[in-house]
Amino acid sequence: MNALKINKLLIALAAVTLGGVANAQSGENTYKQVCAACHGAGVLNAPKFGDKTKWAPLIAEGQVTLTAHAYVGVRAMPPKGGNPNLSIEGFSDALVYMVNNSGGNWKSPDAKTLVAINKEIEARKAGTNKKQ
Ligand code: HEC
């Protein structure tokens, strides 16, 4: 095999490897594109990216509850982070990225967790579990 072929092989391998972290990557991208505007600087008292003290009680609510409530909108936090096209999957991954950089250790929600999140969203919208 000559050097050029080896290079092509390495590029192909790199592409496969990068595909494996696509989820984490898209969470980071969504955070930067949608959430950072407020959560980067703490606009309107948004819990700041990396502020472990502010995030600890939120993380303690659990992934299903916190994701669902934030997606629907809480007080000054706009629904879907103010981006009507943002899917629950995209929103969840952005939140996972923010949480994991603020003292938490969450995973991109699996199918079962997404079902639970969607159920909580419906309940929240119907107002059957208002707590705030
Ligand atoms: C327009 C500004 C703005 C944008 C954009 C925004 N947020 Fe927020 N967010 C806020 C504010 C303000 C709060 C604090 C709400 C409060 O407690 O009054 C908040 C609170 C939250 C909370 C805590 C909710 C709770 O139950 O207290 C989560 C989780 C959250 N945001 C996630 C996100 C994610 C994920 C994105 C991007 C997809 C995002 N936010 C985009 C302003 C924003």
PDB file of N, CA and C and ligand atoms in Angstrom, residues 34-35 38-39 43-47 55 58 66 70 74-78 81 86 91 95 98, ligand 1:
ATOM      1  N   VAL A  34     -28.329  27.783  20.230  1.00  0.00           N
ATOM      2  CA  VAL A  34     -29.630  28.143  20.805  1.00  0.00           C
ATOM      3  C   VAL A  34     -29.552  28.606  22.266  1.00  0.00           C
ATOM      4  N   CYS A  35     -28.816  27.879  23.090  1.00  0.00           N
ATOM      5  CA  CYS A  35     -28.884  28.115  24.541  1.00  0.00           C
ATOM      6  C   CYS A  35     -27.856  29.131  25.043  1.00  0.00           C
ATOM      7  N   CYS A  38     -28.320  32.906  26.263  1.00  0.00           N
ATOM      8  CA  CYS A  38     -28.785  33.249  27.614  1.00  0.00           C
ATOM      9  C   CYS A  38     -27.962  32.539  28.690  1.00  0.00           C
ATOM     10  N   HIS A  39     -27.709  31.242  28.485  1.00  0.00           N
ATOM     11  CA  HIS A  39     -27.064  30.463  29.543  1.00  0.00           C
ATOM     12  C   HIS A  39     -25.559  30.698  29.606  1.00  0.00           C
ATOM     13  N   VAL A  43     -28.174  35.554  31.205  1.00  0.00           N
ATOM     14  CA  VAL A  43     -29.183  36.562  30.872  1.00  0.00           C
ATOM     15  C   VAL A  43     -30.510  36.248  31.579  1.00  0.00           C
ATOM     16  N   LEU A  44     -31.167  37.257  32.124  1.00  0.00           N
ATOM     17  CA  LEU A  44     -32.462  37.106  32.814  1.00  0.00           C
ATOM     18  C   LEU A  44     -32.378  36.121  33.970  1.00  0.00           C
ATOM     19  N   ASN A  45     -31.162  35.974  34.517  1.00  0.00           N
ATOM     20  CA  ASN A  45     -30.936  35.046  35.622  1.00  0.00           C
ATOM     21  C   ASN A  45     -31.009  33.573  35.197  1.00  0.00           C
ATOM     22  N   ALA A  46     -30.708  33.299  33.948  1.00  0.00           N
ATOM     23  CA  ALA A  46     -30.634  31.898  33.498  1.00  0.00           C
ATOM     24  C   ALA A  46     -29.458  31.222  34.210  1.00  0.00           C
ATOM     25  N   PRO A  47     -29.652  29.968  34.663  1.00  0.00           N
ATOM     26  CA  PRO A  47     -28.520  29.270  35.296  1.00  0.00           C
ATOM     27  C   PRO A  47     -27.348  29.187  34.316  1.00  0.00           C
ATOM     28  N   TRP A  55     -26.720  24.770  39.173  1.00  0.00           N
ATOM     29  CA  TRP A  55     -27.239  23.602  38.454  1.00  0.00           C
ATOM     30  C   TRP A  55     -27.556  22.428  39.375  1.00  0.00           C
ATOM     31  N   LEU A  58     -31.168  21.765  40.130  1.00  0.00           N
ATOM     32  CA  LEU A  58     -31.893  21.459  38.888  1.00  0.00           C
ATOM     33  C   LEU A  58     -31.590  20.024  38.458  1.00  0.00           C
ATOM     34  N   LEU A  66     -36.650  17.655  34.506  1.00  0.00           N
ATOM     35  CA  LEU A  66     -36.012  18.926  34.129  1.00  0.00           C
ATOM     36  C   LEU A  66     -36.098  19.158  32.617  1.00  0.00           C
ATOM     37  N   ALA A  70     -38.313  22.314  31.115  1.00  0.00           N
ATOM     38  CA  ALA A  70     -37.593  23.363  30.384  1.00  0.00           C
ATOM     39  C   ALA A  70     -38.079  23.425  28.935  1.00  0.00           C
ATOM     40  N   VAL A  74     -40.293  27.505  31.430  1.00  0.00           N
ATOM     41  CA  VAL A  74     -40.438  27.756  32.865  1.00  0.00           C
ATOM     42  C   VAL A  74     -40.133  29.235  33.122  1.00  0.00           C
ATOM     43  N   ARG A  75     -41.133  29.976  33.647  1.00  0.00           N
ATOM     44  CA  ARG A  75     -40.925  31.405  33.937  1.00  0.00           C
ATOM     45  C   ARG A  75     -40.236  32.103  32.752  1.00  0.00           C
ATOM     46  N   ALA A  76     -39.016  32.644  32.970  1.00  0.00           N
ATOM     47  CA  ALA A  76     -38.360  33.423  31.904  1.00  0.00           C
ATOM     48  C   ALA A  76     -37.673  32.550  30.855  1.00  0.00           C
ATOM     49  N   MET A  77     -37.712  31.237  31.059  1.00  0.00           N
ATOM     50  CA  MET A  77     -37.109  30.315  30.074  1.00  0.00           C
ATOM     51  C   MET A  77     -38.134  30.021  28.990  1.00  0.00           C
ATOM     52  N   PRO A  78     -37.855  30.471  27.734  1.00  0.00           N
ATOM     53  CA  PRO A  78     -38.862  30.296  26.675  1.00  0.00           C
ATOM     54  C   PRO A  78     -38.995  28.836  26.238  1.00  0.00           C
ATOM     55  N   GLY A  81     -36.339  26.730  24.179  1.00  0.00           N
ATOM     56  CA  GLY A  81     -35.215  27.664  24.143  1.00  0.00           C
ATOM     57  C   GLY A  81     -35.444  28.784  23.148  1.00  0.00           C
ATOM     58  N   LEU A  86     -36.906  23.300  17.288  1.00  0.00           N
ATOM     59  CA  LEU A  86     -36.029  22.400  18.033  1.00  0.00           C
ATOM     60  C   LEU A  86     -36.801  21.185  18.544  1.00  0.00           C
ATOM     61  N   PHE A  91     -33.187  19.243  21.866  1.00  0.00           N
ATOM     62  CA  PHE A  91     -33.210  19.996  23.114  1.00  0.00           C
ATOM     63  C   PHE A  91     -32.545  19.185  24.232  1.00  0.00           C
ATOM     64  N   LEU A  95     -29.230  20.023  26.508  1.00  0.00           N
ATOM     65  CA  LEU A  95     -29.293  20.081  27.973  1.00  0.00           C
ATOM     66  C   LEU A  95     -28.267  19.130  28.592  1.00  0.00           C
ATOM     67  N   MET A  98     -25.010  20.805  28.539  1.00  0.00           N
ATOM     68  CA  MET A  98     -24.928  21.868  29.546  1.00  0.00           C
ATOM     69  C   MET A  98     -24.771  21.251  30.943  1.00  0.00           C
TER      70      MET A  98
HETATM   71  C1  HEC B   1     -33.956  33.706  25.858  1.00  0.00           C
HETATM   72  C2  HEC B   1     -33.056  33.196  26.846  1.00  0.00           C
HETATM   73  C3  HEC B   1     -32.908  31.685  26.995  1.00  0.00           C
HETATM   74  C4  HEC B   1     -32.564  30.755  26.036  1.00  0.00           C
HETATM   75  C5  HEC B   1     -32.274  31.002  24.578  1.00  0.00           C
HETATM   76  C6  HEC B   1     -32.514  29.476  26.714  1.00  0.00           C
HETATM   77  N1  HEC B   1     -32.819  29.632  28.039  1.00  0.00           N
HETATM   78 FE1  HEC B   1     -32.929  28.152  29.461  1.00  0.00          FE
HETATM   79  N2  HEC B   1     -33.448  29.516  30.855  1.00  0.00           N
HETATM   80  C7  HEC B   1     -33.539  30.889  30.651  1.00  0.00           C
HETATM   81  C8  HEC B   1     -33.882  31.540  31.899  1.00  0.00           C
HETATM   82  C9  HEC B   1     -34.059  33.030  32.086  1.00  0.00           C
HETATM   83  C10 HEC B   1     -33.990  30.517  32.860  1.00  0.00           C
HETATM   84  C11 HEC B   1     -34.336  30.681  34.345  1.00  0.00           C
HETATM   85  C12 HEC B   1     -35.854  30.611  34.465  1.00  0.00           C
HETATM   86  C13 HEC B   1     -36.273  31.009  35.835  1.00  0.00           C
HETATM   87  O1  HEC B   1     -35.960  30.285  36.784  1.00  0.00           O
HETATM   88  O2  HEC B   1     -36.906  32.044  35.931  1.00  0.00           O
HETATM   89  C14 HEC B   1     -33.724  29.264  32.175  1.00  0.00           C
HETATM   90  C15 HEC B   1     -33.784  28.021  32.772  1.00  0.00           C
HETATM   91  C16 HEC B   1     -33.461  26.833  32.159  1.00  0.00           C
HETATM   92  C17 HEC B   1     -33.502  25.544  32.794  1.00  0.00           C
HETATM   93  C18 HEC B   1     -33.957  25.271  34.235  1.00  0.00           C
HETATM   94  C19 HEC B   1     -35.470  25.128  34.228  1.00  0.00           C
HETATM   95  C20 HEC B   1     -36.056  24.959  35.612  1.00  0.00           C
HETATM   96  O3  HEC B   1     -36.841  24.005  35.801  1.00  0.00           O
HETATM   97  O4  HEC B   1     -35.789  25.801  36.492  1.00  0.00           O
HETATM   98  C21 HEC B   1     -33.101  24.622  31.868  1.00  0.00           C
HETATM   99  C22 HEC B   1     -33.000  23.119  32.069  1.00  0.00           C
HETATM  100  C23 HEC B   1     -32.808  25.343  30.647  1.00  0.00           C
HETATM  101  N3  HEC B   1     -33.063  26.682  30.857  1.00  0.00           N
HETATM  102  C24 HEC B   1     -32.375  24.758  29.478  1.00  0.00           C
HETATM  103  C25 HEC B   1     -32.164  25.448  28.276  1.00  0.00           C
HETATM  104  C26 HEC B   1     -31.713  24.820  27.055  1.00  0.00           C
HETATM  105  C27 HEC B   1     -31.379  23.348  26.921  1.00  0.00           C
HETATM  106  C28 HEC B   1     -31.662  25.805  26.116  1.00  0.00           C
HETATM  107  C29 HEC B   1     -31.277  25.670  24.665  1.00  0.00           C
HETATM  108  C30 HEC B   1     -31.896  24.632  23.899  1.00  0.00           C
HETATM  109  C31 HEC B   1     -32.093  27.056  26.741  1.00  0.00           C
HETATM  110  N4  HEC B   1     -32.372  26.789  28.056  1.00  0.00           N
HETATM  111  C32 HEC B   1     -32.200  28.288  26.097  1.00  0.00           C
HETATM  112  C33 HEC B   1     -33.353  31.555  29.464  1.00  0.00           C
HETATM  113  C34 HEC B   1     -33.054  30.966  28.254  1.00  0.00           C
END
